[in-house]
Short mmCIF file of C-alpha atoms in Angstrom, two decimals:
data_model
loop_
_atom_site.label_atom_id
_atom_site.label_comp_id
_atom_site.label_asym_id
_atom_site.label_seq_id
_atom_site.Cartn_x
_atom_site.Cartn_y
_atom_site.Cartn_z
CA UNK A 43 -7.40 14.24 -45.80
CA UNK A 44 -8.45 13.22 -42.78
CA UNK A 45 -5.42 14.05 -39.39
CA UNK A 46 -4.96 11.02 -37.33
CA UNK A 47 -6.05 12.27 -34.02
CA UNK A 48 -3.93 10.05 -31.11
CA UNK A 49 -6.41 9.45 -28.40
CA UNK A 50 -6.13 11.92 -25.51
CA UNK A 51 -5.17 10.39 -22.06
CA UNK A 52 -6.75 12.11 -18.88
CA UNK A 53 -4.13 14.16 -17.58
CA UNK A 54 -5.24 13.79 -14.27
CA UNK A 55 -5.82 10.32 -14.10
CA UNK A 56 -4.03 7.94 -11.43
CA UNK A 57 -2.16 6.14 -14.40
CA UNK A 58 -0.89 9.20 -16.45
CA UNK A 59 0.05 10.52 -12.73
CA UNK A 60 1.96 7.08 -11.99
CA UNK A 61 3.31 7.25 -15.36
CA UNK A 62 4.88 10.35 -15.23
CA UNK A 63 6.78 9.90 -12.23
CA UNK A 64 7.98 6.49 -13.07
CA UNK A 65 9.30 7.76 -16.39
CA UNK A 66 10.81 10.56 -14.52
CA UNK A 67 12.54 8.32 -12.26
CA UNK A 68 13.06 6.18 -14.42
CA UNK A 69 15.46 8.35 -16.73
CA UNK A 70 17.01 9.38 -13.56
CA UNK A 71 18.08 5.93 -12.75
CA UNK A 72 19.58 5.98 -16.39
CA UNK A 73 21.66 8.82 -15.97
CA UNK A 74 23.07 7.58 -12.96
CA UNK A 75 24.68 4.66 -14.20
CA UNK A 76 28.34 4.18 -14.93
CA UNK A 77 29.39 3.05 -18.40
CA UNK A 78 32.22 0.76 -17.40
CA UNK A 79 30.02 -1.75 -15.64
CA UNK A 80 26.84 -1.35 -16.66
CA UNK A 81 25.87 -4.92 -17.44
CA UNK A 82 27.46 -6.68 -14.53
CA UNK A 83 25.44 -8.65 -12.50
CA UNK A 84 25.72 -6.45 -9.02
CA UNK A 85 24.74 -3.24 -10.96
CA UNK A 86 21.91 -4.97 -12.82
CA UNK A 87 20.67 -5.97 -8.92
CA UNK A 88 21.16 -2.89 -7.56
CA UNK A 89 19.58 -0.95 -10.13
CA UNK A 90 16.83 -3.39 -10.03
CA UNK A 91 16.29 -2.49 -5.92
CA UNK A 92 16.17 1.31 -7.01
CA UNK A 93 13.52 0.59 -10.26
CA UNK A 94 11.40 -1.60 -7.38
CA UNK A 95 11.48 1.22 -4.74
CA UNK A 96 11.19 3.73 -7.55
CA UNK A 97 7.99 2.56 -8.71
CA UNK A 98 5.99 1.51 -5.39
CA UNK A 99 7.40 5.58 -5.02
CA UNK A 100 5.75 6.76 -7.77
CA UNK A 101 2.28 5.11 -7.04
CA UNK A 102 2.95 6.10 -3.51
CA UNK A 103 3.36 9.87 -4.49
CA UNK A 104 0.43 9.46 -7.13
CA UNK A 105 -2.03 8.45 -4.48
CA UNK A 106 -0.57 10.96 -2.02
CA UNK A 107 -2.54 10.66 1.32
CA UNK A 108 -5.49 9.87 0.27
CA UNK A 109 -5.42 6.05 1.43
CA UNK A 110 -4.29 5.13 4.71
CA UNK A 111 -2.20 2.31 2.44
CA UNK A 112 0.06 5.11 0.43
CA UNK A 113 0.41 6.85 3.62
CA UNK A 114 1.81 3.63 5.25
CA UNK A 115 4.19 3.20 2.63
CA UNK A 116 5.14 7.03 2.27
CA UNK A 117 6.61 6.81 6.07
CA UNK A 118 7.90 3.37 5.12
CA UNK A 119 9.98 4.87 2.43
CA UNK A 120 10.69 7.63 4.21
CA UNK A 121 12.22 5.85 7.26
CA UNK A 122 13.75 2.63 5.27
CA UNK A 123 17.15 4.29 4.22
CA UNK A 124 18.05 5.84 7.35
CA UNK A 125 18.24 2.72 9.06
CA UNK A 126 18.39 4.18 12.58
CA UNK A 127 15.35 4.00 15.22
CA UNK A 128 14.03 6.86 15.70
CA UNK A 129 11.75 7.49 18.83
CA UNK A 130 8.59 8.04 15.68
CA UNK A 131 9.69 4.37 15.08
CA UNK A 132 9.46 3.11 18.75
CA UNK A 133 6.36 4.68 19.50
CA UNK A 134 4.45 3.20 16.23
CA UNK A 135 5.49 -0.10 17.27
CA UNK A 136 4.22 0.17 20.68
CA UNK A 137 1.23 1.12 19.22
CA UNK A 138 0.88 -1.70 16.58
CA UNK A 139 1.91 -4.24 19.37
CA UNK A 140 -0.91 -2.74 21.91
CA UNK A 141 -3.01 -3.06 18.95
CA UNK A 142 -2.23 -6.86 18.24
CA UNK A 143 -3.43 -7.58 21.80
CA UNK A 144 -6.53 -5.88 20.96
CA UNK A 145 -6.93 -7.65 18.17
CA UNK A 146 -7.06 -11.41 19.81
CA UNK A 147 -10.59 -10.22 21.58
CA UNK A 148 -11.77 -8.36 18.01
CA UNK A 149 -11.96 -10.62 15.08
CA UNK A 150 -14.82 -9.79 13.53
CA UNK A 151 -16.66 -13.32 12.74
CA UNK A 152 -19.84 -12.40 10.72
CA UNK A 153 -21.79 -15.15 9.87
CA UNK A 154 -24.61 -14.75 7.11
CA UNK A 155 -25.13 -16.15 3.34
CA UNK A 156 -21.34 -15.77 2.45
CA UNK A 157 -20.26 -17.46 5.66
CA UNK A 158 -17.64 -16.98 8.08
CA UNK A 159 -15.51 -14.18 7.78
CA UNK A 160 -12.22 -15.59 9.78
CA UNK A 161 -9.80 -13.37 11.45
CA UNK A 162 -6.66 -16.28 9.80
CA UNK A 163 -7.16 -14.74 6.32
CA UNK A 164 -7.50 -11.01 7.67
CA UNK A 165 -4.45 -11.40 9.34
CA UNK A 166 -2.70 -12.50 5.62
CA UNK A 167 -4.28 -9.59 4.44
CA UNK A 168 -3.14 -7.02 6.93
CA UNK A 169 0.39 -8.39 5.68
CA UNK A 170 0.14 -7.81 2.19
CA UNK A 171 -1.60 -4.55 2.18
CA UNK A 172 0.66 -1.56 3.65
CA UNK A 173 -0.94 -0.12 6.77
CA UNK A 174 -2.89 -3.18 7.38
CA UNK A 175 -2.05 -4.24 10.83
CA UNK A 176 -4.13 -0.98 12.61
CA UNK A 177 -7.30 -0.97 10.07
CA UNK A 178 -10.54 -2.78 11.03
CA UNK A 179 -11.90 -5.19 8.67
CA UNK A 180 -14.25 -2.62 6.81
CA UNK A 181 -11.57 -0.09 6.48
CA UNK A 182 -9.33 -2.97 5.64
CA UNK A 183 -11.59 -4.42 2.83
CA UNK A 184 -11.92 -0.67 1.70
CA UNK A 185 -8.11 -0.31 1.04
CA UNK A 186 -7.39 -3.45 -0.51
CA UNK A 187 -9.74 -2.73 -3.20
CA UNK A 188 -8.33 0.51 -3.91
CA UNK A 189 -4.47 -1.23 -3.62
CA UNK A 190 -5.10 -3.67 -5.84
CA UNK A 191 -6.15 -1.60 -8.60
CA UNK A 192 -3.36 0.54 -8.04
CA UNK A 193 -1.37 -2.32 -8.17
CA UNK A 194 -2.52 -3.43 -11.30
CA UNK A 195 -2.40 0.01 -13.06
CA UNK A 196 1.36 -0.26 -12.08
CA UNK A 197 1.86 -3.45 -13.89
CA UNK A 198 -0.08 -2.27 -16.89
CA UNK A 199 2.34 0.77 -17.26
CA UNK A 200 5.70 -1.24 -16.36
CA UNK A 201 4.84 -3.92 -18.91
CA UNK A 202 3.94 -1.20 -21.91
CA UNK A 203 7.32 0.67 -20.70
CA UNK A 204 9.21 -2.95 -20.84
CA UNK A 205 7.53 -3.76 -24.18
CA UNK A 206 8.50 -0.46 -25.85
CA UNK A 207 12.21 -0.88 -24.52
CA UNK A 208 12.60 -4.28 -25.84
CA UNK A 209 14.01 -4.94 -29.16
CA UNK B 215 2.28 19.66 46.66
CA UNK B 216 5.40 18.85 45.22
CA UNK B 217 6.99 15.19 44.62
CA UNK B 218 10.29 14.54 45.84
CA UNK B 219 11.56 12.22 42.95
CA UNK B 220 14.64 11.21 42.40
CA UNK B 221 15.08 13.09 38.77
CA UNK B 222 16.84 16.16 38.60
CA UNK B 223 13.45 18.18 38.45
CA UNK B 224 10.52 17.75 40.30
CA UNK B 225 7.02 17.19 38.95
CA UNK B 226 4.00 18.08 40.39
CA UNK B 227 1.35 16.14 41.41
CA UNK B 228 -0.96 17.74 38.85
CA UNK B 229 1.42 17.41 36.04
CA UNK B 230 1.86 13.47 36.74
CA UNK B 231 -2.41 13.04 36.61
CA UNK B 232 -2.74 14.62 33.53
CA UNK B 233 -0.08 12.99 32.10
CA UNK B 234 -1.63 9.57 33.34
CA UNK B 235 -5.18 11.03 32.54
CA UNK B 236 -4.26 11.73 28.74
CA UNK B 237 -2.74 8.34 28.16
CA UNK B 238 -5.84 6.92 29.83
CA UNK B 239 -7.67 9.13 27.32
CA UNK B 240 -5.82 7.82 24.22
CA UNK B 241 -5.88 4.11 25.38
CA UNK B 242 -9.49 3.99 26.53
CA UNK B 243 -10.04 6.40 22.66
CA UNK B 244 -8.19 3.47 20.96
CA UNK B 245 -10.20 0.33 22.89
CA UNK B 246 -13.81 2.26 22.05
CA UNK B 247 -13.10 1.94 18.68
CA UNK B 248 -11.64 -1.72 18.70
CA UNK B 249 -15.33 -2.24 20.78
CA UNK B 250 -17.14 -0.48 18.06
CA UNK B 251 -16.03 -2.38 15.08
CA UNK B 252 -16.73 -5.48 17.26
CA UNK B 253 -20.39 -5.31 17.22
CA UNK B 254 -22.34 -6.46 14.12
CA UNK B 255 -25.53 -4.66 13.41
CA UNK B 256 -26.43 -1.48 15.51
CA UNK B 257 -23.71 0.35 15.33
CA UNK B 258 -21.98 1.54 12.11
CA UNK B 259 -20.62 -1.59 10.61
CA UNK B 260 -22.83 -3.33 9.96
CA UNK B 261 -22.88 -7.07 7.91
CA UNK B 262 -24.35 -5.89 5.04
CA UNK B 263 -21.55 -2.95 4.46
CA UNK B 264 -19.00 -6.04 4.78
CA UNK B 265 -20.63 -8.20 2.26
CA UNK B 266 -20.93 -5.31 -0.32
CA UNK B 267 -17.41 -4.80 0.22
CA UNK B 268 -16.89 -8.42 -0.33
CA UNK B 269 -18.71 -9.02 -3.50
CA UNK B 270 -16.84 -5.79 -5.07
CA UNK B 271 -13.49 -7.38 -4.16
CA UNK B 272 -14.98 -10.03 -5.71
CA UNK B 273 -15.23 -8.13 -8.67
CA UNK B 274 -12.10 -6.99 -9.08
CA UNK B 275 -10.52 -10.90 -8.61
CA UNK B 276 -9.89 -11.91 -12.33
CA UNK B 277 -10.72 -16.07 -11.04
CA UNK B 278 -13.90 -15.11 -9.36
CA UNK B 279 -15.49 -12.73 -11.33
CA UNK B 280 -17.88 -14.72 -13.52
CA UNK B 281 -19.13 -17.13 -11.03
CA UNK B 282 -22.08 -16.45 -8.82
CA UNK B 283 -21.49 -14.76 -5.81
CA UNK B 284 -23.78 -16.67 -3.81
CA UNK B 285 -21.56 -19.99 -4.18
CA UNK B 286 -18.24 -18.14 -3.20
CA UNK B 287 -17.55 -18.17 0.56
CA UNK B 288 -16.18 -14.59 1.98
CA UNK B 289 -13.14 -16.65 3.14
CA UNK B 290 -12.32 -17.62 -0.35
CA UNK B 291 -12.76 -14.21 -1.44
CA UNK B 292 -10.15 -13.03 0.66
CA UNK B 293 -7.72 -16.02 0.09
CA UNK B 294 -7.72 -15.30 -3.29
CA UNK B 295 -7.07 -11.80 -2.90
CA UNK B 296 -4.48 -12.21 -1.00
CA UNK B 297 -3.10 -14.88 -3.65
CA UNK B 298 -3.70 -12.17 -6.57
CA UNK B 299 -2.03 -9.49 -4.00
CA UNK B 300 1.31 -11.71 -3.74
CA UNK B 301 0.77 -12.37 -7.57
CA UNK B 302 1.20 -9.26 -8.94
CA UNK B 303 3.52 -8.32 -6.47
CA UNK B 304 5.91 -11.15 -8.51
CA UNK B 305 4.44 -9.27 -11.68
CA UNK B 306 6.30 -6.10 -10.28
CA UNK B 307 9.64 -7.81 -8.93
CA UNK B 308 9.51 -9.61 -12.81
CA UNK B 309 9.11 -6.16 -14.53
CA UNK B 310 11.79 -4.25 -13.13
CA UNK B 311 14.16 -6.77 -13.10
CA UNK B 312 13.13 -6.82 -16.90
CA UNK B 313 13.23 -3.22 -16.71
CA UNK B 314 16.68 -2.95 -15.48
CA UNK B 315 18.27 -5.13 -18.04
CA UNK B 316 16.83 -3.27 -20.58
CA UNK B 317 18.08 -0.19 -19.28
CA UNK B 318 21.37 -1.40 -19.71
CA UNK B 319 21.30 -1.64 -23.21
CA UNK B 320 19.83 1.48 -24.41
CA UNK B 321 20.56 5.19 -23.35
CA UNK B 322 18.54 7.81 -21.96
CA UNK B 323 17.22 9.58 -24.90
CA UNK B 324 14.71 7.46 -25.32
CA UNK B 325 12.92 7.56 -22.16
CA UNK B 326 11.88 11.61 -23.27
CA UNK B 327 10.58 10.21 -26.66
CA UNK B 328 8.48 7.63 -24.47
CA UNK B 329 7.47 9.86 -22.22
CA UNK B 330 6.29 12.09 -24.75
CA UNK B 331 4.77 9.40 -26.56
CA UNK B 332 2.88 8.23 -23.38
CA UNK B 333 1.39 11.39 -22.02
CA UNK B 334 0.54 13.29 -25.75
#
């Protein structure tokens, strides 16, 4: 008799990584919720706000400094719940601001057999991706291929997760 | 030589030039590099690094991957990315507010038999 041998998932891979952690937090979440009002509307929000923050977290953590995009959302994390200013704060947005000067005299047009490069959709870009505003456009291009598939290992894990949970 | 200034303690003249020099250092370090990147060819970026790393966002764009590269425009590339970007970013909001219904409804064993399931 053949033994049905599960496939074996890389144990060091970014999506078993992100996996774990999310779980992890995941169950935390769980325990912290109180049985009376568990299904009200407010709770269902607010727990939805921790599952959000708890998985950009997780693929944060999984990617640890590697990218200059996890790092910019490590110290975003890191800083969002104190809510204070800090003088680390003040200083990074002098810097960014100097840097957005800069930037009016640097958009990089390159003109060749895929056309004009123009600095309008770069500057969308540097919004979406975390970190973007001080990158250049190679470094820039760089990172949002790596975010994106992060970003899309994330949704493959949260839908399997959702899928398994639902009746 | 010593500054008279009207802080409690007095600062030197040295200390107030390297002060000045260092930040002169730093902003004059951040403006080279801003220069650098500006350049196309001769120096490190150079137009052909930024088209390979166009064509392999390309590949990663689900709308643009079968059609020719040669017909799609840099600028579109990066439109759509940033279209798929705010996309799945939606996907995410979607799944954990599906997530956090469901956890409502079930209890916390199961997340260990998933998790065990998941990672065997």
């Amino acid at each position: 008799m053949n033994k049905y041998n599960p496939p074996r998932m890389n144990p060091s891979s970014l999506r078993s990584r992100f996996a774990t952690r999310f779980l992890r937090s995941l169950s935390e979440i769980n325990a912290q919720k109180p049985t009376a009002s568990s299904s009200s509307p407010t709770e269902i929000f607010r727990r939805y706000r921790r599952i959000k923050v708890a998985a950009d977290k997780s693929m944060a953590y999984s990617v640890r400094s590697r990218r200059t995009w996890s790092r910019a959302m490590l110290w975003k994390l890191r800083t969002r719940p104190c809510g204070r200013r800090s003088v680390k704060t003040s200083t990074i947005v002098r810097k960014t601001r100097h840097e957005k000067q800069n930037k009016n005299t640097t958009t990089a047009t390159t003109t060749g057999e895929d056309g004009v490069v123009s600095g309008v959709e770069a500057d969308e870009l540097r919004e979406l991706v975390p970190g973007g505003e001080a990158m250049d456009l190679y470094n820039l291009l760089d990172e949002t291929a790596h975010y994106i598939k992060c970003l899309t290992t994330q949704v493959q894990v949260m839908k399997k997760i959702a899928d398994f949970y639902s009746p | 030589m010593q500054i008279v200034s009207p802080f409690s303690c007095s600062i030197t003249t040295t200390q107030l030039f390297s002060y000045f020099a260092f930040s002169a250092y730093q902003l004059r370090k951040m403006s080279s590099r801003r220069s650098r990147s500006r350049q196309s060819g001769g120096s490190r970026i150079t137009d052909d690094q930024i088209y390979d790393l166009v064509s392999k966002l390309q590949q990663l764009l689900p709308e643009l991957r079968n059609s020719h590269s040669d017909k799609v425009s840099a600028a579109k590339v990066l439109q759509e990315t940033c279209n798929y970007i705010r996309s799945l970013h939606r996907e995410v909001d979607d799944l954990s507010e599906r997530l956090s219904e469901l956890l409502a409804t079930t209890d916390s064993a199961q997340a260990a038999i998933i998790r065990s399931l998941l990672l065997r």
